[in-house]
Every structure is written in C-alpha cells, then in structure tokens.
Short mmCIF file of C-alpha atoms and ligand atoms in Angstrom, two decimals:
data_model
loop_
_atom_site.label_atom_id
_atom_site.label_comp_id
_atom_site.label_asym_id
_atom_site.label_seq_id
_atom_site.Cartn_x
_atom_site.Cartn_y
_atom_site.Cartn_z
CA UNK A 1 -44.84 -30.50 -21.73
CA UNK A 2 -41.43 -30.41 -20.05
CA UNK A 3 -40.51 -34.03 -20.92
CA UNK A 4 -37.15 -33.12 -22.39
CA UNK A 5 -36.25 -30.92 -19.44
CA UNK A 6 -37.31 -33.65 -17.03
CA UNK A 7 -35.25 -36.29 -18.81
CA UNK A 8 -32.28 -33.90 -19.00
CA UNK A 9 -32.42 -33.39 -15.25
CA UNK A 10 -32.36 -37.13 -14.75
CA UNK A 11 -29.33 -37.41 -17.03
CA UNK A 12 -27.56 -34.71 -15.07
CA UNK A 13 -28.27 -36.31 -11.70
CA UNK A 14 -26.91 -39.61 -12.96
CA UNK A 15 -23.33 -38.25 -12.93
CA UNK A 16 -23.70 -37.56 -9.25
CA UNK A 17 -25.23 -40.96 -8.50
CA UNK A 18 -22.45 -42.62 -10.47
CA UNK A 19 -19.92 -40.69 -8.43
CA UNK A 20 -21.47 -42.02 -5.19
CA UNK A 21 -21.30 -45.54 -6.64
CA UNK A 22 -17.68 -45.15 -7.76
CA UNK A 23 -16.71 -43.92 -4.29
CA UNK A 24 -18.11 -47.13 -2.83
CA UNK A 25 -20.78 -45.39 -0.78
CA UNK A 26 -23.45 -47.32 1.15
CA UNK A 27 -27.03 -46.73 0.08
CA UNK A 28 -30.16 -46.84 2.20
CA UNK A 29 -33.40 -47.03 0.25
CA UNK A 30 -36.76 -46.20 1.83
CA UNK A 31 -39.92 -46.93 -0.13
CA UNK A 32 -43.61 -46.58 0.62
CA UNK A 33 -45.67 -49.76 1.26
CA UNK A 34 -48.19 -49.63 -1.59
CA UNK A 35 -47.71 -51.29 -4.99
CA UNK A 36 -46.02 -48.25 -6.54
CA UNK A 37 -43.85 -47.88 -3.44
CA UNK A 38 -42.67 -51.49 -3.46
CA UNK A 39 -42.17 -51.42 -7.25
CA UNK A 40 -40.05 -48.30 -7.05
CA UNK A 41 -38.11 -49.81 -4.13
CA UNK A 42 -37.51 -52.95 -6.18
CA UNK A 43 -36.41 -51.04 -9.28
CA UNK A 44 -33.98 -48.95 -7.24
CA UNK A 45 -32.68 -52.09 -5.52
CA UNK A 46 -32.01 -53.93 -8.78
CA UNK A 47 -30.29 -50.82 -10.13
CA UNK A 48 -28.00 -50.70 -7.08
CA UNK A 49 -27.44 -54.45 -7.16
CA UNK A 50 -26.37 -54.34 -10.80
CA UNK A 51 -24.05 -51.43 -10.01
CA UNK A 52 -22.34 -53.62 -7.37
CA UNK A 53 -23.09 -51.27 -4.50
CA UNK A 54 -23.88 -52.10 -0.90
CA UNK A 55 -27.43 -51.16 -0.03
CA UNK A 56 -30.31 -51.85 2.30
CA UNK A 57 -33.92 -51.38 1.21
CA UNK A 58 -36.77 -51.02 3.65
CA UNK A 59 -40.40 -50.06 3.34
CA UNK A 60 -42.15 -47.46 5.48
CA UNK A 61 -45.76 -46.61 6.21
CA UNK A 62 -45.17 -42.90 6.62
CA UNK A 63 -42.62 -40.10 6.78
CA UNK A 64 -42.24 -40.43 10.57
CA UNK A 65 -40.63 -43.83 10.16
CA UNK A 66 -38.01 -42.28 7.87
CA UNK A 67 -37.38 -39.41 10.25
CA UNK A 68 -36.83 -41.87 13.08
CA UNK A 69 -34.56 -44.15 11.04
CA UNK A 70 -32.18 -41.69 9.41
CA UNK A 71 -30.25 -40.69 12.59
CA UNK A 72 -29.33 -44.35 13.13
CA UNK A 73 -27.80 -44.85 9.68
CA UNK A 74 -24.03 -44.83 9.09
CA UNK A 75 -23.13 -41.13 8.84
CA UNK A 76 -21.97 -41.04 5.22
CA UNK A 77 -24.60 -43.29 3.68
CA UNK A 78 -26.63 -42.10 0.72
CA UNK A 79 -30.35 -42.04 1.45
CA UNK A 80 -32.80 -42.72 -1.36
CA UNK A 81 -36.52 -42.11 -0.81
CA UNK A 82 -38.97 -43.51 -3.34
CA UNK A 83 -42.71 -42.80 -3.53
CA UNK A 84 -42.46 -40.67 -0.40
CA UNK A 85 -40.59 -37.52 0.52
CA UNK A 86 -41.53 -34.73 -1.90
CA UNK A 87 -44.43 -33.67 0.31
CA UNK A 88 -42.19 -33.20 3.34
CA UNK A 89 -39.16 -31.34 2.04
CA UNK A 90 -39.12 -28.72 4.76
CA UNK A 91 -39.12 -31.28 7.59
CA UNK A 92 -36.42 -33.32 5.86
CA UNK A 93 -34.27 -30.27 5.26
CA UNK A 94 -34.64 -29.00 8.79
CA UNK A 95 -33.57 -32.32 10.27
CA UNK A 96 -31.09 -33.75 7.79
CA UNK A 97 -29.39 -30.78 6.18
CA UNK A 98 -25.96 -32.44 6.40
CA UNK A 99 -27.05 -35.79 4.85
CA UNK A 100 -27.10 -36.80 1.20
CA UNK A 101 -30.66 -37.41 0.04
CA UNK A 102 -31.99 -38.60 -3.29
CA UNK A 103 -35.78 -38.26 -3.61
CA UNK A 104 -37.52 -40.10 -6.45
CA UNK A 105 -41.18 -39.24 -6.06
CA UNK A 106 -44.32 -38.10 -7.87
CA UNK A 107 -46.35 -36.57 -5.04
CA UNK A 108 -46.94 -32.82 -5.07
CA UNK A 109 -43.73 -31.20 -3.79
CA UNK A 110 -43.93 -28.99 -0.75
CA UNK A 111 -40.91 -26.84 0.08
CA UNK A 112 -37.38 -26.74 -1.29
CA UNK A 113 -34.59 -29.30 -1.19
CA UNK A 114 -31.20 -28.72 0.36
CA UNK A 115 -28.48 -27.80 -2.08
CA UNK A 116 -26.67 -30.89 -3.28
CA UNK A 117 -29.67 -33.18 -2.81
CA UNK A 118 -31.18 -34.86 -5.82
CA UNK A 119 -34.93 -34.38 -6.20
CA UNK A 120 -36.54 -35.98 -9.24
CA UNK A 121 -40.24 -35.17 -9.41
CA UNK A 122 -42.38 -34.70 -12.55
CA UNK A 123 -44.38 -31.83 -10.99
CA UNK A 124 -41.26 -29.65 -11.08
CA UNK A 125 -41.47 -29.82 -14.89
CA UNK A 126 -45.20 -29.33 -15.22
CA UNK A 127 -45.73 -33.04 -15.72
CA UNK A 128 -48.74 -34.42 -13.88
CA UNK A 129 -47.47 -36.90 -11.30
CA UNK A 130 -50.96 -38.21 -10.60
CA UNK A 131 -51.50 -39.41 -14.17
CA UNK A 132 -48.41 -39.32 -16.37
CA UNK A 133 -45.79 -41.08 -14.28
CA UNK A 134 -45.52 -42.89 -10.95
CA UNK A 135 -42.56 -43.19 -8.60
CA UNK A 136 -41.78 -46.53 -10.20
CA UNK A 137 -41.60 -44.70 -13.53
CA UNK A 138 -39.28 -42.10 -12.05
CA UNK A 139 -37.07 -44.80 -10.51
CA UNK A 140 -37.11 -46.66 -13.83
CA UNK A 141 -35.99 -43.60 -15.83
CA UNK A 142 -33.14 -43.09 -13.36
CA UNK A 143 -32.14 -46.75 -13.54
CA UNK A 144 -32.26 -46.71 -17.33
CA UNK A 145 -30.17 -43.54 -17.49
CA UNK A 146 -27.58 -45.23 -15.27
CA UNK A 147 -27.46 -48.35 -17.40
CA UNK A 148 -29.32 -49.44 -20.51
CA UNK A 149 -29.56 -53.02 -19.15
CA UNK A 150 -32.15 -51.71 -16.69
CA UNK A 151 -34.69 -51.57 -19.52
CA UNK A 152 -35.61 -55.03 -18.20
CA UNK A 153 -37.23 -53.19 -15.26
CA UNK A 154 -39.77 -51.40 -17.48
CA UNK A 155 -42.59 -53.90 -16.74
CA UNK A 156 -42.23 -53.18 -13.01
CA UNK A 157 -42.60 -49.46 -13.73
CA UNK A 158 -45.84 -50.29 -15.55
CA UNK A 159 -46.97 -52.38 -12.58
CA UNK A 160 -46.28 -49.45 -10.24
CA UNK A 161 -48.21 -46.96 -12.39
CA UNK A 162 -51.23 -49.29 -12.54
CA UNK A 163 -50.98 -49.79 -8.78
CA UNK A 164 -51.50 -46.05 -8.42
CA UNK A 165 -54.47 -46.23 -10.84
CA UNK A 166 -52.77 -43.98 -13.36
CA UNK A 167 -54.73 -45.70 -16.12
CA UNK A 168 -57.90 -44.04 -14.84
CA UNK A 169 -57.35 -40.63 -16.39
CA UNK A 170 -58.32 -41.64 -19.90
CA UNK A 171 -61.79 -42.59 -21.12
CA UNK A 172 -60.65 -46.12 -21.66
CA UNK A 173 -58.33 -47.44 -19.01
CA UNK A 174 -54.93 -46.84 -20.54
CA UNK A 175 -51.57 -45.47 -19.42
CA UNK A 176 -50.62 -42.17 -20.97
CA UNK A 177 -47.85 -39.57 -20.95
CA UNK A 178 -44.42 -40.71 -19.77
CA UNK A 179 -46.04 -43.97 -18.68
CA UNK A 180 -46.83 -44.64 -22.32
CA UNK A 181 -43.17 -44.13 -23.22
CA UNK A 182 -42.25 -46.68 -20.57
CA UNK A 183 -44.83 -49.11 -21.94
CA UNK A 184 -43.20 -48.65 -25.36
CA UNK A 185 -39.79 -49.48 -23.87
CA UNK A 186 -41.26 -52.67 -22.45
CA UNK A 187 -43.01 -53.57 -25.71
CA UNK A 188 -39.83 -52.95 -27.72
CA UNK A 189 -37.87 -55.16 -25.35
CA UNK A 190 -40.49 -57.90 -25.83
CA UNK A 191 -41.44 -57.81 -22.15
CA UNK A 192 -45.01 -56.51 -22.39
CA UNK A 193 -47.85 -57.11 -24.82
CA UNK A 194 -50.69 -54.59 -24.94
CA UNK A 195 -54.21 -55.45 -26.11
CA UNK A 196 -57.79 -54.20 -25.75
CA UNK A 197 -60.20 -56.21 -23.67
CA UNK A 198 -62.59 -56.38 -20.74
CA UNK A 199 -60.53 -56.15 -17.59
CA UNK A 200 -61.79 -59.10 -15.58
CA UNK A 201 -59.52 -60.36 -12.86
CA UNK A 202 -57.70 -63.50 -13.96
CA UNK A 203 -59.06 -63.18 -17.48
CA UNK A 204 -56.62 -65.72 -18.89
CA UNK A 205 -56.81 -68.40 -16.22
CA UNK A 206 -59.78 -68.09 -13.84
CA UNK A 207 -63.08 -69.84 -14.56
CA UNK A 208 -65.60 -67.21 -15.73
CA UNK A 209 -67.64 -67.03 -12.54
CA UNK A 210 -64.51 -66.77 -10.39
CA UNK A 211 -63.03 -64.07 -12.60
CA UNK A 212 -66.26 -62.12 -12.39
CA UNK A 213 -66.56 -62.54 -8.61
CA UNK A 214 -62.89 -61.59 -8.14
CA UNK A 215 -63.14 -58.35 -10.10
CA UNK A 216 -63.11 -55.40 -7.73
CA UNK A 217 -61.93 -52.65 -10.06
CA UNK A 218 -64.60 -51.64 -10.80
CA UNK A 219 -66.51 -52.96 -7.82
CA UNK A 220 -69.74 -54.55 -9.01
CA UNK A 221 -72.22 -54.48 -6.12
CA UNK A 222 -73.49 -57.92 -5.02
CA UNK A 223 -71.37 -59.71 -7.66
CA UNK A 224 -67.84 -58.71 -6.65
CA UNK A 225 -66.94 -61.11 -3.86
CA UNK A 226 -69.80 -63.57 -4.45
CA UNK A 227 -69.21 -66.68 -6.55
CA UNK A 228 -72.84 -67.73 -6.19
CA UNK A 229 -74.14 -64.43 -7.55
CA UNK A 230 -71.58 -64.51 -10.36
CA UNK A 231 -72.72 -68.01 -11.38
CA UNK A 232 -76.41 -67.13 -11.38
CA UNK A 233 -75.73 -63.91 -13.29
CA UNK A 234 -73.79 -65.76 -16.03
CA UNK A 235 -76.45 -68.48 -16.14
CA UNK A 236 -79.16 -65.87 -16.60
CA UNK A 237 -77.31 -64.68 -19.71
CA UNK A 238 -76.91 -68.27 -20.94
CA UNK A 239 -73.12 -67.98 -21.00
CA UNK A 240 -71.61 -71.46 -20.97
CA UNK A 241 -69.27 -71.85 -18.00
CA UNK A 242 -67.73 -75.08 -19.27
CA UNK A 243 -66.53 -76.50 -22.56
CA UNK A 244 -66.88 -80.27 -22.09
CA UNK A 245 -65.16 -80.78 -18.74
CA UNK A 246 -62.97 -77.71 -18.84
CA UNK A 247 -63.81 -74.33 -17.26
CA UNK A 248 -63.86 -71.55 -19.81
CA UNK A 249 -61.95 -68.29 -19.21
CA UNK A 250 -62.68 -64.70 -20.31
CA UNK A 251 -59.81 -64.56 -22.76
CA UNK A 252 -61.46 -67.23 -24.92
CA UNK A 253 -64.96 -65.71 -25.15
CA UNK A 254 -66.02 -64.38 -28.54
CA UNK A 255 -67.02 -60.75 -29.10
CA UNK A 256 -70.72 -61.59 -29.01
CA UNK A 257 -70.43 -63.22 -25.57
CA UNK A 258 -68.35 -60.33 -24.22
CA UNK A 259 -71.00 -57.89 -25.41
CA UNK A 260 -73.73 -59.97 -23.79
CA UNK A 261 -71.90 -59.85 -20.46
CA UNK A 262 -71.16 -56.14 -20.73
CA UNK A 263 -74.75 -55.21 -21.54
CA UNK A 264 -76.07 -57.74 -19.04
CA UNK A 265 -74.04 -56.09 -16.28
CA UNK A 266 -75.41 -52.66 -17.19
CA UNK A 267 -78.97 -53.92 -17.04
CA UNK A 268 -78.32 -55.76 -13.81
CA UNK A 269 -76.80 -52.70 -12.13
CA UNK A 270 -79.69 -50.44 -12.98
CA UNK A 271 -82.12 -53.13 -11.77
CA UNK A 272 -80.51 -52.96 -8.32
CA UNK A 273 -80.32 -49.14 -8.37
CA UNK A 274 -76.62 -48.67 -9.07
CA UNK A 275 -75.30 -46.58 -11.96
CA UNK A 276 -74.85 -48.81 -15.04
CA UNK A 277 -71.89 -46.66 -16.06
CA UNK A 278 -69.83 -48.59 -13.47
CA UNK A 279 -69.10 -51.15 -16.19
CA UNK A 280 -67.36 -48.58 -18.37
CA UNK A 281 -64.37 -49.06 -16.08
CA UNK A 282 -64.15 -52.63 -17.37
CA UNK A 283 -62.97 -51.57 -20.80
CA UNK A 284 -59.33 -50.84 -21.45
CA UNK A 285 -55.82 -51.94 -22.24
CA UNK A 286 -54.50 -55.21 -20.92
CA UNK A 287 -50.79 -55.14 -20.12
CA UNK A 288 -49.41 -58.66 -20.27
CA UNK A 289 -45.96 -59.54 -19.00
CA UNK A 290 -44.85 -61.88 -21.76
CA UNK A 291 -42.11 -63.65 -19.79
CA UNK A 292 -44.32 -64.63 -16.86
CA UNK A 293 -46.09 -67.96 -16.46
CA UNK A 294 -49.68 -67.96 -17.72
CA UNK A 295 -51.17 -69.17 -14.46
CA UNK A 296 -49.75 -66.61 -12.08
CA UNK A 297 -51.04 -63.15 -11.14
CA UNK A 298 -47.74 -61.78 -12.51
CA UNK A 299 -48.91 -62.31 -16.09
CA UNK A 300 -51.31 -59.34 -15.95
CA UNK A 301 -49.67 -56.10 -14.80
CA UNK A 302 -52.80 -55.03 -12.86
CA UNK A 303 -52.86 -58.32 -10.98
CA UNK A 304 -49.13 -58.07 -10.34
CA UNK A 305 -49.79 -54.72 -8.71
CA UNK A 306 -52.60 -56.17 -6.54
CA UNK A 307 -50.18 -58.84 -5.41
CA UNK A 308 -47.62 -56.23 -4.38
CA UNK A 309 -50.30 -54.14 -2.71
CA UNK A 310 -51.47 -57.18 -0.72
CA UNK A 311 -47.91 -57.88 0.43
CA UNK A 312 -47.42 -54.25 1.39
CA UNK A 313 -50.63 -53.91 3.35
CA UNK A 314 -50.22 -57.10 5.40
CA UNK A 315 -46.71 -56.67 6.76
CA UNK A 316 -45.15 -58.79 3.98
CA UNK A 317 -43.45 -55.95 2.15
CA UNK A 318 -40.16 -57.79 1.73
CA UNK A 319 -41.87 -60.64 -0.13
CA UNK A 320 -43.40 -58.11 -2.51
CA UNK A 321 -40.08 -56.36 -3.09
CA UNK A 322 -38.34 -59.69 -3.67
CA UNK A 323 -40.97 -60.80 -6.22
CA UNK A 324 -40.78 -57.43 -7.99
CA UNK A 325 -36.99 -57.80 -8.06
CA UNK A 326 -37.41 -61.15 -9.80
CA UNK A 327 -37.71 -63.87 -7.12
CA UNK A 328 -40.11 -66.66 -8.00
CA UNK A 329 -40.64 -70.22 -6.70
CA UNK A 330 -41.54 -70.54 -3.02
CA UNK A 331 -41.70 -66.77 -2.48
CA UNK A 332 -44.17 -66.33 -5.30
CA UNK A 333 -46.37 -69.08 -3.86
CA UNK A 334 -46.32 -67.29 -0.52
CA UNK A 335 -47.18 -64.01 -2.19
CA UNK A 336 -50.11 -65.63 -4.03
CA UNK A 337 -51.46 -66.95 -0.73
CA UNK A 338 -51.15 -63.50 0.81
CA UNK A 339 -53.01 -62.06 -2.19
CA UNK A 340 -55.90 -64.52 -1.89
CA UNK A 341 -56.34 -63.81 1.82
CA UNK A 342 -56.08 -60.09 1.28
CA UNK A 343 -58.69 -60.16 -1.47
CA UNK A 344 -61.07 -62.10 0.75
CA UNK A 345 -60.66 -59.54 3.50
CA UNK A 346 -61.01 -56.62 1.11
CA UNK A 347 -64.23 -57.97 -0.35
CA UNK A 348 -65.67 -58.33 3.18
CA UNK A 349 -64.71 -54.72 3.80
CA UNK A 350 -66.31 -53.61 0.53
CA UNK A 351 -69.50 -55.45 1.35
CA UNK A 352 -69.63 -53.58 4.64
CA UNK A 353 -68.86 -50.23 3.03
CA UNK A 354 -71.31 -50.33 0.14
CA UNK A 355 -74.15 -50.69 2.63
CA UNK A 356 -73.53 -47.01 3.32
CA UNK A 357 -74.41 -47.27 7.04
CA UNK A 358 -71.12 -45.67 7.93
CA UNK A 359 -71.37 -42.81 5.44
CA UNK A 360 -71.73 -39.28 6.63
CA UNK A 361 -72.71 -36.64 4.13
CA UNK A 362 -71.37 -33.18 4.91
CA UNK A 363 -71.93 -30.07 2.83
CA UNK A 364 -69.02 -30.69 0.42
CA UNK A 365 -67.63 -34.11 1.31
CA UNK A 366 -68.63 -37.70 2.01
CA UNK A 367 -66.95 -38.89 5.20
CA UNK A 368 -66.63 -42.52 6.22
CA UNK A 369 -65.17 -43.18 9.64
CA UNK A 370 -64.42 -46.88 10.07
CA UNK A 371 -62.73 -46.50 13.46
CA UNK A 372 -60.74 -49.65 14.17
CA UNK A 373 -63.10 -51.89 12.19
CA UNK A 374 -60.73 -51.81 9.20
CA UNK A 375 -56.93 -52.04 9.25
CA UNK A 376 -55.62 -48.55 8.52
CA UNK A 377 -53.36 -49.98 5.81
CA UNK A 378 -56.37 -51.29 3.87
CA UNK A 379 -58.25 -48.02 3.94
CA UNK A 380 -56.52 -46.54 0.90
CA UNK A 381 -57.30 -49.63 -1.19
CA UNK A 382 -60.93 -49.56 -0.08
CA UNK A 383 -61.29 -45.85 -0.81
CA UNK A 384 -59.73 -46.32 -4.26
CA UNK A 385 -62.21 -49.05 -5.09
CA UNK A 386 -65.15 -47.02 -3.82
CA UNK A 387 -64.17 -43.92 -5.72
CA UNK A 388 -63.26 -45.68 -8.94
CA UNK A 389 -66.51 -47.58 -9.07
CA UNK A 390 -68.93 -44.68 -9.31
CA UNK A 391 -70.51 -45.74 -6.05
CA UNK A 392 -70.02 -42.23 -4.73
CA UNK A 393 -71.77 -39.03 -5.76
CA UNK A 394 -69.59 -37.44 -8.44
CA UNK A 395 -69.79 -33.99 -6.90
CA UNK A 396 -68.32 -34.78 -3.47
CA UNK A 397 -64.91 -36.20 -2.64
CA UNK A 398 -64.59 -39.18 -0.32
CA UNK A 399 -62.69 -38.85 2.93
CA UNK A 400 -62.12 -42.07 4.84
CA UNK A 401 -60.79 -42.31 8.38
CA UNK A 402 -59.36 -45.29 10.25
CA UNK A 403 -57.85 -45.39 13.71
CA UNK A 404 -54.59 -47.02 14.75
CA UNK A 405 -53.35 -46.48 18.31
CA UNK A 406 -53.60 -42.75 18.98
CA UNK A 407 -53.50 -41.74 15.31
CA UNK A 408 -56.08 -41.45 12.58
CA UNK A 409 -55.11 -42.42 9.06
CA UNK A 410 -57.00 -40.45 6.41
CA UNK A 411 -57.46 -41.42 2.78
CA UNK A 412 -59.14 -39.06 0.32
CA UNK A 413 -60.31 -39.58 -3.27
CA UNK A 414 -61.97 -37.24 -5.78
CA UNK A 415 -63.68 -37.86 -9.10
CA UNK A 416 -62.11 -36.59 -12.33
CA UNK A 417 -65.01 -34.20 -12.63
CA UNK A 418 -64.15 -32.52 -9.31
CA UNK A 419 -60.50 -32.22 -10.24
CA UNK A 420 -61.53 -30.62 -13.54
CA UNK A 421 -63.45 -28.10 -11.45
CA UNK A 422 -60.21 -27.20 -9.70
CA UNK A 423 -60.26 -29.36 -6.57
CA UNK A 424 -56.82 -30.38 -5.31
CA UNK A 425 -57.09 -32.99 -2.56
CA UNK A 426 -53.35 -32.96 -1.88
CA UNK A 427 -53.73 -29.34 -0.84
CA UNK A 428 -56.92 -30.06 1.15
CA UNK A 429 -55.22 -32.85 3.11
CA UNK A 430 -52.13 -30.77 3.76
CA UNK A 431 -54.04 -27.73 5.02
CA UNK A 432 -56.62 -29.61 7.08
CA UNK A 433 -53.86 -31.73 8.66
CA UNK A 434 -51.75 -28.69 9.44
CA UNK A 435 -54.67 -27.04 11.20
CA UNK A 436 -55.24 -30.12 13.36
CA UNK A 437 -51.69 -31.02 14.32
CA UNK A 438 -51.07 -33.68 11.67
CA UNK A 439 -49.35 -34.11 8.32
CA UNK A 440 -50.85 -34.64 4.90
CA UNK A 441 -50.47 -34.28 1.15
CA UNK A 442 -50.51 -36.27 -2.09
CA UNK A 443 -52.10 -35.83 -5.49
CA UNK A 444 -55.08 -33.81 -6.70
CA UNK A 445 -57.24 -36.95 -7.18
CA UNK A 446 -55.88 -39.03 -4.30
CA UNK A 447 -54.29 -37.87 -1.09
CA UNK A 448 -53.88 -38.78 2.55
CA UNK A 449 -53.10 -37.52 6.01
CA UNK A 450 -52.33 -38.60 9.53
CA UNK A 451 -53.83 -36.71 12.44
CA UNK A 452 -54.07 -37.08 16.23
CA UNK A 453 -57.01 -39.19 17.45
CA UNK A 454 -58.90 -36.42 19.25
CA UNK A 455 -59.04 -34.21 16.14
CA UNK A 456 -61.33 -36.18 13.85
CA UNK A 457 -64.36 -33.90 13.98
CA UNK A 458 -62.28 -30.77 13.63
CA UNK A 459 -60.36 -32.29 10.72
CA UNK A 460 -63.53 -33.17 8.84
CA UNK A 461 -64.94 -29.70 9.40
CA UNK A 462 -61.70 -28.15 8.09
CA UNK A 463 -61.62 -30.48 5.08
CA UNK A 464 -65.26 -29.73 4.32
CA UNK A 465 -64.70 -25.99 4.37
CA UNK A 466 -61.47 -26.13 2.30
CA UNK A 467 -63.16 -28.31 -0.32
CA UNK A 468 -66.03 -25.81 -0.27
CA UNK A 469 -63.63 -22.93 -0.98
CA UNK A 470 -62.28 -24.81 -4.01
CA UNK A 471 -65.68 -25.62 -5.40
CA UNK A 472 -67.34 -22.27 -4.77
CA UNK A 473 -64.67 -20.28 -6.59
MN1 MN B 1 -47.03 -43.64 -5.87
#
C-alpha cells in the first residue's frame, strides 16, 4: 500500500533538508525517551553529524517539554521532532507557525501541518505506523535518502521497531512491512543476521536458568524474575545446566531440548492456572547485530532495545543515545549496569502487578491505578509486558495510571483481537483526555495520555464508555 508514494515524499523532502544543511542552519532535535525515541534521535544525530551540521539533540518525556523549549531556541534554527509530534499538530501550529519544523513520527496524526513544514508519517500514506514502521524506521529512510552511507544505521532502525513491539503483529514474532525492507538493508550490508529461535533473553551468553529468569517478553508468571524457580523448573525437565564446568546457553541446545522446554512451560503454566498460550510469544525471529561483541546486550536487537529503554526511563537518555550512535567502552558498561538495575526493578513491579490486587474491572476496560508506587516512566514498559503476555482478558483493553506531581500518566494497551474488532486506543486516549483537561493519543494497539490529578475517575469512566462505543458497534 502507498510505499512508493511514501518513499517519494521522503525523497522530495530531502531537497529541502539538504538546502537547510547547505545554508549552514543550526538543528535542534527532540526525541521521545523510549527505545524507539532514543533510536530515532540517534539516527537523526548521526545523519546530521555526517552532514557536518551543528545540532543539539535532547530527549523529552512529553509534548509540553517541547512547547516550553522551542521559544528559547535561536530564532532561525531548524527543529526536528522524532517519535513525538504528529499527535499534536494543531498545538504546534498554533504556537510555532513562524518556525521551521520537521516531524519524523509514526503516531496517528491529528491536525494539519503548517505550510513549509516537513511531516513524514506512514499513516498519511495508509501505512500502519503501529506495525509496519517505527519512528526510527522513518528517521532511517530519511537519513538513507540524504546519503547512502547511512545504511549503516539500519540496525538501529530495527532496534527501534522492536522497542515499540512492532514484531508482535505477526503470528510468529517477526518484523513486517517497511520494517522488513529495513531488515533487508541491514542483512545486505552484513550488519544483521536473522534466524528462527526461542526468544530467551541472553540466549547466546546467559546460563540457561538466568536466561529463563531474565525473560520478561513474554512474562512467565513465577519464573520471570526468579532464578531459583528457573533452576528448579529446568531440573524438573532434566535439562543439563552445565557441560563439565561450563554453563550452557540456549543457543547451544538441540531441537529436542528446546521442545522439552517449550512444552514443559506450557504444562507448567496451565498447572498454575495461567494460559499456556503465553509461550507462543517465545517463538520468532532473532535479529543479531553481527558487528557487536557476543557478550553484550547489543548483539541481540531486542536486548539492545531494552538497554535503550532502561536508559530512557531512568534519566540516562544521553547514555542511550550515545550508545545507539556508536559509543562503546565505558559508556556501554554504564548502560549495561543501568539495564541490570532497571530489569530488577521492573521484575519487582511485575511481581506486584500479576497479583492482580490493584486491578479494577470496569464494563469494557481493565484499569490499574498504581498511584505513586511505580515511576510513571516505567508504566508503559509494565503495561506492554502485561498486555503482550496474555495475562489480561483478551476482550478488554488495559488502562494503567501512575501519578507524578499533579499529573497522571496513562498507558493503554489492547489485544490484536480488540483492534481487529475496530478498537482504536489512540482515539480513545485522545477523546477521554480532551474531555478531562489533558492530552492523549498514539496507536490503535498502544496509546497514552496525561491528565490532571483530580480527573482520574472521570477519565476512566470516559475511557470505558468510548471503548464501549467502539465495541458495541
Ligand atoms: Mn515509537
């Protein structure tokens, strides 16, 4: 659908971007703080660096931070927004009509852009921005159109797409659509190797029990986060953890052993009253970054994206951007430490959430209000894990709320089945936020909002009734 048109538009906008570069303009890049946001920020930064421009890149939590920052920029600087912006075109246009904006995003667009602005968004060409391409992919296509040398950035575009869980639309976890074209670029350039396997975390370098305990996508109740449970589970299946004195890793298991683990997990899950189909999420394509060291999380594109996500959600965005731009050494060690701590915290959060004490079942939605118990920046990761692990009823979307200062951060996720029935969470978040004095938007399967603290109950009631309207019709 519309691929050619989309790519043509990118080609056309390149002339304008090149003109800005030739005129020696200053660039200011704003990117969102999740893995796709930092990846797209890094891709744009490398593109500008290679074009010998002067630029500053910064990450932002939300659109407000951009709206506050723009008036303080040098008056003739070029402003690039990545992984944020398309959902707020009217506000941007109202406030910054006279500025030059370039928006590289994949969220559902709302409103029109000012004439002369560049707005690259797959939705404008009937391409599904929730599944077929991420903002990192958009930034990558722009960078590649500007200069062929930027093909080296294709693995980072893959990392960004996986960070946004764009591999979840297919039966087996695999990137599709324009993402697949980008994967092919990376494969052709010898930068990525694709294979089929079980997607355990650290499959090529973590001891089996640690890899199993570290896997959170899907989240395996009572095993994810617990080394002791992982060990006793593997022992019960008579899987050898060691070969002589060396710990074995998943990548070296034979097919028979992999099958034993897969079937063993299904049996185990049904024995503790969880759906055995959770393990289906373990099967898919592995995207390996061939040039990375074997023993780092950068080797596996999904782990690379968790590393960026961890940096972004703990106030270490710049470390993530630097690593995605190519820094290694001391910075990578720091990033790995951040990742380990983040994963520990996330697994504590998941343990708390799967107990279901905090869940509230409304007519059409499941609401979880964590108050200040969970950092608002971690809420979207937690809701992604919950929703992707079949821990939720398939027929109700999840709406999670966390409080920071006088604001409530909302994160919403829907199953593929609900989206197939016509539910669009981006629309739900936008409408419910509008009616309660906040802002919201996103994708059909995953969306978010920010609302004033006193409006939680009203917001949930609005969301419940809007979801109901979608599902009744
Ligand atoms: Mn994104």
